[in-house]
Coordinates of C-alpha atoms and ligand atoms in Angstrom, one line a residue:
Chain A
M1 CA -0.1 -0.3 0.1
T2 CA 2.1 2.8 -1.6
V3 CA 0.9 6.1 -2.6
S4 CA 1.9 6.4 -6.4
D5 CA 1.1 9.9 -6.5
A6 CA 2.4 11.2 -3.3
V7 CA 5.6 13.5 -3.4
S8 CA 6.8 13.7 0.4
T9 CA 8.6 16.5 1.3
D10 CA 8.9 15.4 5.2
P11 CA 12.4 14.7 6.1
L12 CA 11.1 12.3 8.4
Q13 CA 9.7 10.3 5.3
P14 CA 12.3 8.3 3.8
Q15 CA 11.9 8.4 0.1
S16 CA 12.9 4.8 -1.1
A17 CA 10.5 2.6 -3.2
E18 CA 9.8 0.1 -0.3
Q19 CA 8.9 2.9 2.5
A20 CA 9.7 1.9 5.9
E21 CA 6.6 0.8 8.1
A22 CA 5.4 3.4 10.6
I23 CA 2.9 1.5 12.4
H24 CA 2.5 -2.3 12.4
V25 CA -0.7 -4.0 13.8
W26 CA -0.8 -7.7 14.3
N27 CA -3.5 -9.9 15.8
L28 CA -5.1 -6.9 18.1
H29 CA -7.8 -7.9 20.5
K30 CA -9.5 -5.4 23.5
R31 CA -12.2 -6.3 25.6
F32 CA -14.0 -4.3 27.8
G33 CA -15.3 -6.7 30.7
A34 CA -17.2 -8.9 28.9
L35 CA -17.2 -7.1 25.7
E36 CA -14.8 -8.2 23.0
V37 CA -14.7 -5.2 20.9
L38 CA -11.6 -5.8 18.6
K39 CA -11.2 -9.6 18.0
G40 CA -7.7 -9.9 15.9
V41 CA -7.2 -6.9 14.0
S42 CA -3.9 -6.4 11.9
M43 CA -2.6 -3.6 9.9
T44 CA 0.3 -2.0 8.5
A45 CA 0.7 1.3 7.7
R46 CA 4.0 2.6 5.8
D47 CA 5.2 5.7 5.4
G48 CA 3.0 7.9 2.9
D49 CA 0.0 5.5 3.4
V50 CA -3.4 7.0 4.2
V51 CA -5.5 3.8 5.6
A52 CA -9.3 4.8 5.8
L53 CA -11.3 2.9 8.7
I54 CA -14.5 2.4 7.9
G55 CA -17.7 0.7 9.5
G56 CA -20.6 1.0 11.5
S57 CA -21.5 2.5 14.5
G58 CA -19.7 0.3 17.3
S59 CA -17.9 -1.7 15.2
G60 CA -14.5 -0.7 17.0
K61 CA -12.8 2.0 14.8
S62 CA -12.5 4.3 17.9
T63 CA -11.3 1.7 19.8
F64 CA -8.7 0.8 17.3
L65 CA -7.3 4.0 16.6
R66 CA -7.2 4.5 20.5
C67 CA -5.2 1.7 21.3
I68 CA -2.5 2.7 18.8
N69 CA -1.4 5.6 21.0
F70 CA -2.4 3.7 24.1
L71 CA -5.5 5.7 25.0
E72 CA -6.7 2.0 25.7
N73 CA -4.4 -0.6 26.8
P74 CA -4.9 -3.3 24.1
T75 CA -5.7 -6.8 25.9
S76 CA -3.5 -8.9 23.6
G77 CA -1.7 -8.3 20.0
V78 CA 1.4 -6.8 19.1
I79 CA 2.0 -3.1 18.1
R80 CA 5.1 -1.7 16.7
I81 CA 5.6 2.3 15.9
N82 CA 8.5 3.7 14.5
G83 CA 10.0 0.1 14.5
E84 CA 9.9 0.3 18.0
D85 CA 7.9 -2.8 20.1
I86 CA 5.8 -1.6 22.8
E87 CA 6.3 -3.6 25.8
M88 CA 3.6 -4.7 27.9
V89 CA 3.2 -6.0 31.1
S90 CA 0.7 -8.3 32.4
D91 CA -1.8 -6.4 34.9
G92 CA -3.3 -10.1 36.3
A93 CA -6.6 -9.8 35.5
G94 CA -6.4 -10.8 31.9
G95 CA -5.4 -7.4 30.5
Q96 CA -2.1 -5.7 30.1
Y97 CA -0.7 -2.3 30.3
P98 CA 2.4 -0.4 28.8
A99 CA 5.6 -1.5 30.7
N100 CA 7.4 1.7 30.5
R101 CA 5.3 5.2 30.9
R102 CA 8.4 6.8 29.2
Q103 CA 8.2 4.9 26.1
I104 CA 4.4 5.2 25.6
E105 CA 4.7 9.2 26.1
R106 CA 7.8 9.5 23.7
I107 CA 5.7 7.5 21.2
R108 CA 2.4 9.6 21.7
S109 CA 4.3 12.8 21.3
R110 CA 5.0 11.6 17.4
L111 CA 1.2 10.7 16.9
G112 CA -0.6 13.1 15.8
M113 CA -4.2 12.7 17.3
V114 CA -7.3 14.6 16.1
F115 CA -10.2 14.0 17.6
Q116 CA -14.3 14.1 17.0
N117 CA -14.7 17.2 19.3
F118 CA -11.3 19.0 18.5
N119 CA -10.6 18.9 22.1
L120 CA -8.4 22.3 22.0
W121 CA -7.3 23.3 25.3
Q122 CA -9.9 26.2 26.3
H123 CA -7.7 28.2 28.5
M124 CA -5.1 28.6 25.8
T125 CA -5.1 30.7 22.7
L126 CA -4.8 28.9 19.3
L127 CA -1.4 29.8 18.6
Q128 CA -0.7 28.6 22.4
N129 CA -2.4 25.2 21.5
V130 CA -0.4 24.8 18.5
I131 CA 3.2 25.4 20.5
E132 CA 2.3 23.9 23.9
V133 CA 3.5 20.4 22.9
P134 CA 6.3 21.4 20.9
V135 CA 7.6 23.6 23.7
H136 CA 6.8 21.2 27.0
V137 CA 6.7 17.9 25.5
L138 CA 9.5 17.9 22.9
G139 CA 11.5 20.7 24.4
M140 CA 11.6 22.9 21.4
K141 CA 12.6 26.3 22.2
R142 CA 9.8 28.9 22.2
D143 CA 10.7 31.0 19.4
E144 CA 11.1 28.7 17.2
A145 CA 7.9 27.1 18.0
I146 CA 6.0 30.2 17.3
A147 CA 7.5 30.6 14.3
I148 CA 6.6 27.0 13.2
G149 CA 3.1 27.5 14.8
E150 CA 2.4 30.5 12.9
Q151 CA 3.3 29.0 9.3
L152 CA 1.0 26.2 10.2
L153 CA -1.8 28.6 11.4
E154 CA -1.4 30.0 8.2
R155 CA -1.7 26.8 6.1
V156 CA -5.0 25.8 7.7
G157 CA -6.2 29.6 7.2
L158 CA -6.3 30.5 10.7
S159 CA -3.6 33.2 11.0
A160 CA -6.0 35.9 12.1
K161 CA -7.0 33.8 14.8
R162 CA -3.8 33.1 16.4
D163 CA -4.7 35.1 19.7
V164 CA -8.4 33.7 19.9
Y165 CA -9.4 31.4 22.3
P166 CA -11.2 28.2 21.0
A167 CA -14.7 28.9 22.6
Y168 CA -14.6 31.9 20.2
L169 CA -14.2 29.8 17.0
S170 CA -16.8 27.7 14.7
G171 CA -16.4 24.2 14.9
G172 CA -14.6 24.0 11.7
Q173 CA -12.3 26.6 12.5
Q174 CA -11.5 24.5 16.0
Q175 CA -10.7 21.5 14.0
R176 CA -8.6 23.1 11.5
G177 CA -6.7 24.4 14.5
A178 CA -6.2 21.1 16.2
I179 CA -5.0 19.7 12.9
A180 CA -2.3 22.6 13.2
R181 CA -1.7 21.3 16.6
A182 CA -1.3 17.8 15.4
L183 CA 1.1 19.0 12.5
A184 CA 3.0 21.1 15.1
I185 CA 4.8 17.7 16.5
Q186 CA 5.9 16.8 13.1
P187 CA 4.2 13.5 13.5
R188 CA 5.4 10.4 11.8
V189 CA 1.5 9.4 11.8
M190 CA -1.6 11.1 12.2
L191 CA -4.7 9.7 13.7
F192 CA -8.1 11.1 12.8
D193 CA -11.0 10.0 14.5
E194 CA -14.1 11.0 12.6
P195 CA -12.9 14.2 12.3
T196 CA -16.0 16.1 10.6
S197 CA -18.5 14.2 12.5
A198 CA -19.3 17.1 14.8
L199 CA -19.6 19.7 12.4
D200 CA -22.4 21.5 10.7
P201 CA -22.5 20.2 7.1
E202 CA -21.7 23.5 5.7
L203 CA -18.2 23.3 7.9
V204 CA -17.2 19.9 6.7
G205 CA -15.8 20.9 3.5
E206 CA -13.2 23.3 4.9
V207 CA -11.8 20.5 7.0
L208 CA -11.8 17.7 4.7
K209 CA -9.9 20.3 2.3
V210 CA -7.1 20.5 5.0
I211 CA -6.8 16.6 5.6
G212 CA -7.2 16.0 1.8
D213 CA -4.2 18.4 1.2
L214 CA -2.1 16.7 3.7
A215 CA -2.8 13.4 2.0
K216 CA -1.6 15.2 -1.4
E217 CA 1.6 15.6 0.2
G218 CA 2.1 12.5 1.5
R219 CA 1.4 12.5 5.0
T220 CA 0.9 9.3 6.7
M221 CA -2.3 9.1 8.2
L222 CA -5.0 6.5 9.7
L223 CA -8.4 8.2 9.6
V224 CA -11.5 6.9 10.7
T225 CA -14.4 8.0 8.8
H226 CA -18.0 8.3 7.9
E227 CA -17.2 10.3 4.4
M228 CA -17.3 7.7 1.9
K229 CA -16.5 9.8 -0.8
F230 CA -13.8 11.3 0.7
A231 CA -12.2 8.3 1.9
R232 CA -12.2 6.7 -1.5
E233 CA -10.7 10.2 -2.9
V234 CA -7.6 10.3 -0.4
A235 CA -7.2 6.8 0.8
S236 CA -4.5 4.4 -0.3
H237 CA -5.8 1.6 1.6
V238 CA -9.4 0.9 3.5
M239 CA -10.3 -1.4 6.1
Y240 CA -14.0 -2.1 6.5
L241 CA -14.6 -3.3 10.4
H242 CA -17.6 -4.9 11.4
N243 CA -18.0 -6.3 14.8
G244 CA -14.2 -6.4 15.8
I245 CA -12.8 -7.9 12.8
V246 CA -11.8 -6.8 9.3
E247 CA -14.6 -7.9 7.2
E248 CA -13.0 -6.9 4.1
E249 CA -9.8 -4.5 2.9
G250 CA -7.9 -3.2 0.0
P251 CA -7.4 -0.2 -2.3
P252 CA -10.5 1.9 -2.5
E253 CA -11.3 1.4 -6.1
E254 CA -11.5 -2.5 -5.1
L255 CA -13.4 -1.9 -1.7
F256 CA -15.7 0.8 -3.2
G257 CA -16.2 -0.3 -6.9
S258 CA -16.4 -4.0 -6.2
P259 CA -17.0 -4.9 -2.7
K260 CA -17.0 -8.4 -2.0
S261 CA -18.7 -9.3 1.2
E262 CA -22.4 -8.8 1.3
R263 CA -22.3 -6.5 4.8
L264 CA -20.0 -4.3 3.1
K265 CA -22.2 -4.0 -0.2
Q266 CA -25.0 -3.2 2.3
F267 CA -22.7 -0.7 4.5
I268 CA -21.8 1.0 1.2
R269 CA -25.6 1.3 0.2
T270 CA -26.8 2.7 3.3
V271 CA -24.0 5.5 3.9
S272 CA -24.2 6.5 0.1
Chain B
M1 CA -10.6 70.5 71.0
A2 CA -11.3 73.9 70.0
D3 CA -14.3 75.6 71.3
G4 CA -16.8 75.7 68.8
S5 CA -16.4 72.2 67.6
I6 CA -19.3 70.1 66.9
I7 CA -17.4 67.2 68.2
P8 CA -17.5 66.8 72.0
E9 CA -14.5 66.4 73.8
A10 CA -15.4 63.3 74.8
V11 CA -15.6 61.4 71.7
W12 CA -12.4 62.5 70.6
Q13 CA -10.7 60.9 74.1
T14 CA -12.9 58.0 73.1
L15 CA -11.6 57.9 69.2
A16 CA -7.6 58.7 70.8
L17 CA -7.5 55.0 71.8
L18 CA -7.4 54.2 68.5
S19 CA -4.3 56.0 68.0
P20 CA -1.9 53.3 66.8
S21 CA 1.0 54.7 69.4
P22 CA 0.5 54.1 72.8
P23 CA -1.6 55.2 75.1
G24 CA -3.7 54.3 72.0
W25 CA -4.7 50.5 71.2
G26 CA -4.4 51.0 67.3
G27 CA -1.1 49.4 67.1
N28 CA -2.4 46.3 69.3
L29 CA -5.3 46.0 66.8
L30 CA -3.3 46.4 63.7
R31 CA -0.1 43.9 64.9
G32 CA -3.7 41.5 65.6
L33 CA -4.6 41.8 61.9
L34 CA -1.4 41.1 60.7
H35 CA -0.8 37.8 62.6
S36 CA -4.6 37.2 61.4
L37 CA -3.7 37.5 57.7
Q38 CA -0.1 35.8 58.3
I39 CA -2.0 32.5 59.6
A40 CA -5.0 33.2 57.1
L41 CA -2.4 32.9 54.1
G42 CA -0.4 30.3 55.6
A43 CA -3.3 28.0 56.2
F44 CA -5.1 28.8 53.3
G45 CA -1.9 27.9 51.3
M46 CA -1.3 25.1 53.2
G47 CA -5.1 23.9 52.8
L48 CA -4.4 24.3 49.0
I49 CA -1.3 22.1 48.9
I50 CA -3.2 19.2 51.3
G51 CA -6.3 20.1 48.7
T52 CA -4.3 19.4 45.5
L53 CA -3.0 16.1 46.8
G54 CA -6.3 15.0 48.5
A55 CA -8.3 15.5 45.1
Y56 CA -6.1 13.9 43.5
G57 CA -5.5 11.1 45.9
K58 CA -9.4 11.0 45.8
L59 CA -9.9 10.7 42.1
Y60 CA -6.9 8.6 41.1
G61 CA -5.5 6.9 44.0
S62 CA -5.1 3.6 45.0
P63 CA -7.9 2.2 47.2
L64 CA -5.9 2.8 50.3
V65 CA -5.2 6.3 49.3
R66 CA -8.9 6.8 48.4
D67 CA -9.9 5.6 51.8
L68 CA -7.2 7.6 53.7
A69 CA -8.4 10.8 51.9
G70 CA -12.1 10.0 52.6
I71 CA -11.6 9.6 56.3
Y72 CA -9.6 12.8 56.5
T73 CA -12.2 14.8 54.6
T74 CA -15.3 13.2 56.3
I75 CA -13.8 13.6 59.9
V76 CA -12.6 17.0 59.7
R77 CA -15.8 18.2 58.0
A78 CA -17.7 16.6 60.8
V79 CA -16.3 17.9 63.7
P80 CA -16.8 21.2 64.8
E81 CA -13.7 23.5 64.1
L82 CA -13.3 24.9 67.5
V83 CA -12.9 21.3 69.0
L84 CA -10.6 20.6 66.3
I85 CA -8.5 23.6 66.8
L86 CA -8.3 22.8 70.7
L87 CA -7.6 19.1 69.8
L88 CA -5.0 19.6 67.5
Y89 CA -3.1 22.3 69.1
Y90 CA -3.2 21.0 72.6
A91 CA -2.9 17.1 71.5
G92 CA -0.8 18.2 68.7
T93 CA 1.6 20.4 70.9
D94 CA 2.0 17.6 73.5
L95 CA 2.4 14.8 71.0
I96 CA 5.2 16.6 69.5
N97 CA 7.0 17.2 72.7
R98 CA 6.5 13.6 73.9
T99 CA 7.8 12.3 70.8
L100 CA 10.6 14.9 71.3
E101 CA 11.4 13.9 74.9
M102 CA 11.6 9.9 74.3
A103 CA 14.2 10.7 71.6
G104 CA 16.2 12.6 74.0
Y105 CA 15.6 16.0 73.1
Q106 CA 14.4 19.1 75.1
R107 CA 10.6 20.3 74.8
I108 CA 9.8 23.0 72.7
D109 CA 7.6 25.5 72.4
V110 CA 5.6 25.3 69.4
S111 CA 5.2 28.8 68.0
G112 CA 1.5 30.3 67.9
L113 CA 1.9 31.4 64.6
V114 CA 3.1 28.0 63.4
A115 CA 0.7 25.9 65.3
G116 CA -2.3 28.4 64.2
I117 CA -1.1 27.8 60.5
V118 CA -0.9 24.1 60.7
V119 CA -4.1 23.6 62.6
L120 CA -6.2 26.0 60.3
G121 CA -4.4 24.5 57.3
F122 CA -5.4 21.0 58.2
V123 CA -9.2 21.8 58.2
Q124 CA -8.9 24.1 55.1
G125 CA -7.3 21.0 53.3
A126 CA -10.2 19.1 53.9
Y127 CA -12.8 21.5 52.3
A128 CA -10.2 22.3 49.8
T129 CA -10.0 18.5 48.9
E130 CA -13.7 18.6 48.0
V131 CA -13.7 21.9 45.8
L132 CA -10.7 20.9 43.9
R133 CA -12.1 17.2 43.4
G134 CA -15.2 19.1 42.1
A135 CA -13.4 21.3 39.9
I136 CA -11.2 18.6 38.2
K137 CA -14.2 16.3 37.6
A138 CA -15.8 19.5 35.6
I139 CA -13.0 19.7 33.4
P140 CA -14.0 18.7 29.9
F141 CA -12.7 15.1 29.3
G142 CA -11.6 15.4 26.1
E143 CA -9.0 18.0 27.2
I144 CA -7.2 15.9 29.7
E145 CA -7.5 13.2 27.0
A146 CA -5.6 15.3 24.4
A147 CA -2.9 16.0 27.2
R148 CA -2.6 11.9 27.4
A149 CA -2.8 11.4 23.7
Y150 CA 0.2 14.0 23.1
G151 CA 2.5 12.4 25.6
M152 CA 2.2 14.7 28.5
S153 CA 3.7 13.2 31.5
P154 CA 1.1 13.4 34.7
T155 CA 3.2 16.2 36.4
L156 CA 3.4 18.1 33.1
M157 CA -0.5 17.6 32.5
M158 CA -1.2 18.7 36.3
R159 CA 0.5 21.7 35.8
R160 CA -0.4 22.8 32.2
I161 CA -3.7 21.2 31.8
T162 CA -5.8 20.1 34.9
L163 CA -4.8 23.0 37.2
P164 CA -5.2 25.8 34.7
S165 CA -8.4 24.3 33.6
M166 CA -10.0 23.5 36.8
L167 CA -9.5 27.2 38.1
P168 CA -12.5 28.8 37.0
Y169 CA -14.6 25.9 38.8
A170 CA -12.7 26.0 41.7
L171 CA -12.5 29.6 42.4
P172 CA -15.8 30.2 43.8
G173 CA -15.3 27.6 46.2
L174 CA -11.7 28.8 46.8
A175 CA -12.8 32.5 47.6
N176 CA -15.1 31.2 50.1
L177 CA -12.2 28.8 52.1
W178 CA -10.1 32.1 52.1
L179 CA -12.8 34.3 53.7
I180 CA -13.6 31.5 56.0
A181 CA -9.7 31.1 56.9
T182 CA -9.5 34.8 57.6
K183 CA -12.5 34.8 60.1
D184 CA -11.4 31.5 61.4
T185 CA -8.1 33.0 62.6
A186 CA -10.4 34.4 65.2
L187 CA -11.2 31.0 66.9
L188 CA -7.3 30.6 67.4
A189 CA -7.9 33.4 70.3
V190 CA -9.1 30.4 72.2
V191 CA -5.6 28.9 72.6
G192 CA -4.6 32.3 73.3
F193 CA -2.7 33.4 69.9
S194 CA -2.7 37.0 69.7
E195 CA -4.8 37.6 66.6
L196 CA -7.2 40.6 65.9
T197 CA -9.9 39.0 68.0
L198 CA -7.7 38.6 71.2
E199 CA -6.1 41.9 70.7
T200 CA -9.4 43.6 70.1
R201 CA -10.7 41.8 73.4
Q202 CA -7.9 42.9 75.5
A203 CA -8.1 46.6 74.3
A204 CA -11.8 46.7 75.4
G205 CA -11.6 44.9 78.3
T206 CA -8.6 47.4 79.8
T207 CA -10.2 50.6 78.6
K208 CA -13.9 49.6 78.7
A209 CA -14.5 51.0 75.4
Y210 CA -16.3 47.5 73.9
F211 CA -18.2 49.1 71.6
L212 CA -15.6 51.2 70.0
F213 CA -13.1 48.2 69.4
F214 CA -15.6 45.9 68.1
I215 CA -16.5 48.1 65.7
A216 CA -12.8 48.7 64.8
A217 CA -12.3 45.2 64.2
G218 CA -15.3 44.2 62.5
A219 CA -14.3 47.3 60.1
L220 CA -10.9 45.6 59.6
Y221 CA -12.3 42.2 58.7
L222 CA -14.7 44.0 56.4
L223 CA -11.8 45.5 54.9
I224 CA -10.0 42.4 54.5
T225 CA -13.3 41.3 52.5
L226 CA -13.9 44.0 50.5
F227 CA -10.0 43.8 49.6
S228 CA -10.3 40.2 48.9
N229 CA -13.4 40.5 46.7
V230 CA -11.8 42.8 44.4
L231 CA -8.6 40.3 44.5
V232 CA -11.0 37.2 43.6
A233 CA -12.8 39.2 41.1
R234 CA -9.5 39.7 39.0
I235 CA -8.4 36.5 39.3
E236 CA -11.4 35.2 38.3
K237 CA -11.6 37.2 34.9
W238 CA -8.1 36.1 34.3
A239 CA -8.7 32.3 34.7
R240 CA -12.0 32.4 32.7
R241 CA -10.1 34.0 29.9
G242 CA -11.1 31.3 27.3
M243 CA -14.9 31.3 28.5
P244 CA -17.2 33.6 27.1
S245 CA -19.1 35.3 29.6
I246 CA -22.5 34.0 31.1
R247 CA -24.0 37.1 30.4
E248 CA -23.0 37.5 26.5
A249 CA -24.5 33.8 26.4
R250 CA -27.7 34.8 27.9
S251 CA -28.2 37.6 25.5
Ligands
ATP1 N1 -14.3 2.5 27.8 C1 -15.3 1.8 27.4 N2 -15.9 0.6 28.2 C2 -16.7 -0.1 27.6 N3 -17.2 -0.1 26.6 C3 -16.8 0.8 25.6 C4 -15.5 1.7 26.0 N4 -15.3 2.2 24.8 C5 -16.0 1.4 23.9 N5 -17.0 0.6 24.3 C6 -17.7 0.1 23.4 O1 -16.9 -0.9 22.4 C7 -17.8 -0.7 21.1 C8 -16.8 -0.1 20.3 O2 -16.8 1.1 20.2 P1 -16.2 2.2 19.2 O3 -16.5 3.6 20.0 O4 -14.6 1.7 19.0 O5 -16.9 2.0 18.0 P2 -16.9 3.0 16.5 O6 -16.7 2.0 15.6 O7 -15.8 3.9 16.8 O8 -18.3 3.5 16.3 P3 -18.9 5.0 16.3 O9 -18.6 5.2 14.7 O10 -20.1 5.4 16.8 O11 -17.8 5.9 16.8 C9 -19.2 -0.1 21.5 O12 -19.8 -1.4 21.7 C10 -18.9 0.6 22.7 O13 -19.9 0.5 23.5
MG2 MG1 -15.9 6.3 17.0

């Protein structure tokens, strides 16, 4: 799964024909008490890949995404990020948790997550939101972070709003700000969890445009979305999740053009 | 006073009792005020530290920590403050001295100031625990989650996200606690600490000008409150900088 037309300018992303693995997940299981939400999901995302996760409500898409940066602890399975295996220890009750908090924090600080509800920090201006992690987690110099932050805000069309608090911004503006915050950490992979689901219909376009541009420039991303048309446009690989397993996956043309499983056929009919 | 003044000589003589230098008692009152403020500030500060630890303990602690914090807040809030002060003051100093003696050291005189701060701080801590716990719970969950997702360590998250975000929710409660602290200093009069109320009682008892001195003390307490209100309003405005005002939202 490599993007054919992508030209990466990111120094973090090697240009070799066989791109390096950014995220490798194998046989991931996750249960909440008696409820098994993920039943052995595997996935590999190489640099430049745009993997779209689609599926019905409750199929486990968010849970899968949240396991990747350990906002949820997977019950079992292998997760390798930037070629680094995450060590887990058993909690003695059938679950496991990361052995090394520092390792998780380091890995998280290279995965730019964008949430459905934006989750900008309300007590900080937009620019402060964008430079917070570079300065306080990654130890970047403030001046440098501000310079980068201003560029990023310009990119997402929010230069004029740099000193505005999130509560005074529209949903679309907040989400574009949240994307700038994610970009500010120079993420190896960006994780999007339904980035447009909380938006009024007329604001969806501006956010999709920003994400689409990122995909075009070769950003590696994992995208949970209900926007099928958009997934078809930007994704290099699509995974259809149903009841915690990957029911079908492949390039978007195949998956949407000639779906094999009955469920996927029906899913595509109902959402489009 | 000069003849023809509309204020009788007797009133001037009485008011002269408030003069800051002897034979006036004003200096004693001001010294008492200073002591009261020192204790209130110290106790409030200590209460904030205990409260932060207590709130985190109650929210994120192990079962044992949660139980201990629960016992602390329940008992302190159940027992009248006066009883707690007597208990902690006498039993506390006694305990310290016994321990010292057993370890072969000399008895010490616990300074009234330190004892006052510790005793009131211990009481304040219980209430602050509850105020802060509620405020932390009021933070939109997504903001904490974003902090986690971006690799913040627990201490960094506390400093950069949790504490500033919960401040708007905590301030009204904390402002109450501060005012209570300034007035609870008066309870320390029972253990003979010369704060404002005790100084006032002594001045009044000696001069028999009860009305004058208690009105003066009341005015001082009122001044503290008025000044605090101004300060709290400013802090609240700053803490709520990211939040549209309630009034705007109504119109
Ligand atoms: N913290 C939790 N505790 C218990 N159950 C949970 C928890 N989080 C998710 N679940 C359950 O796991 C299942 C999958 O949830 P998930 O949020 O991953 O679905 P989703 O595919 O993202 O759905 P949607 O499209 O509605 O966002 C659901 O049945 C949900 O109720
Ligand atoms: Mg979801």
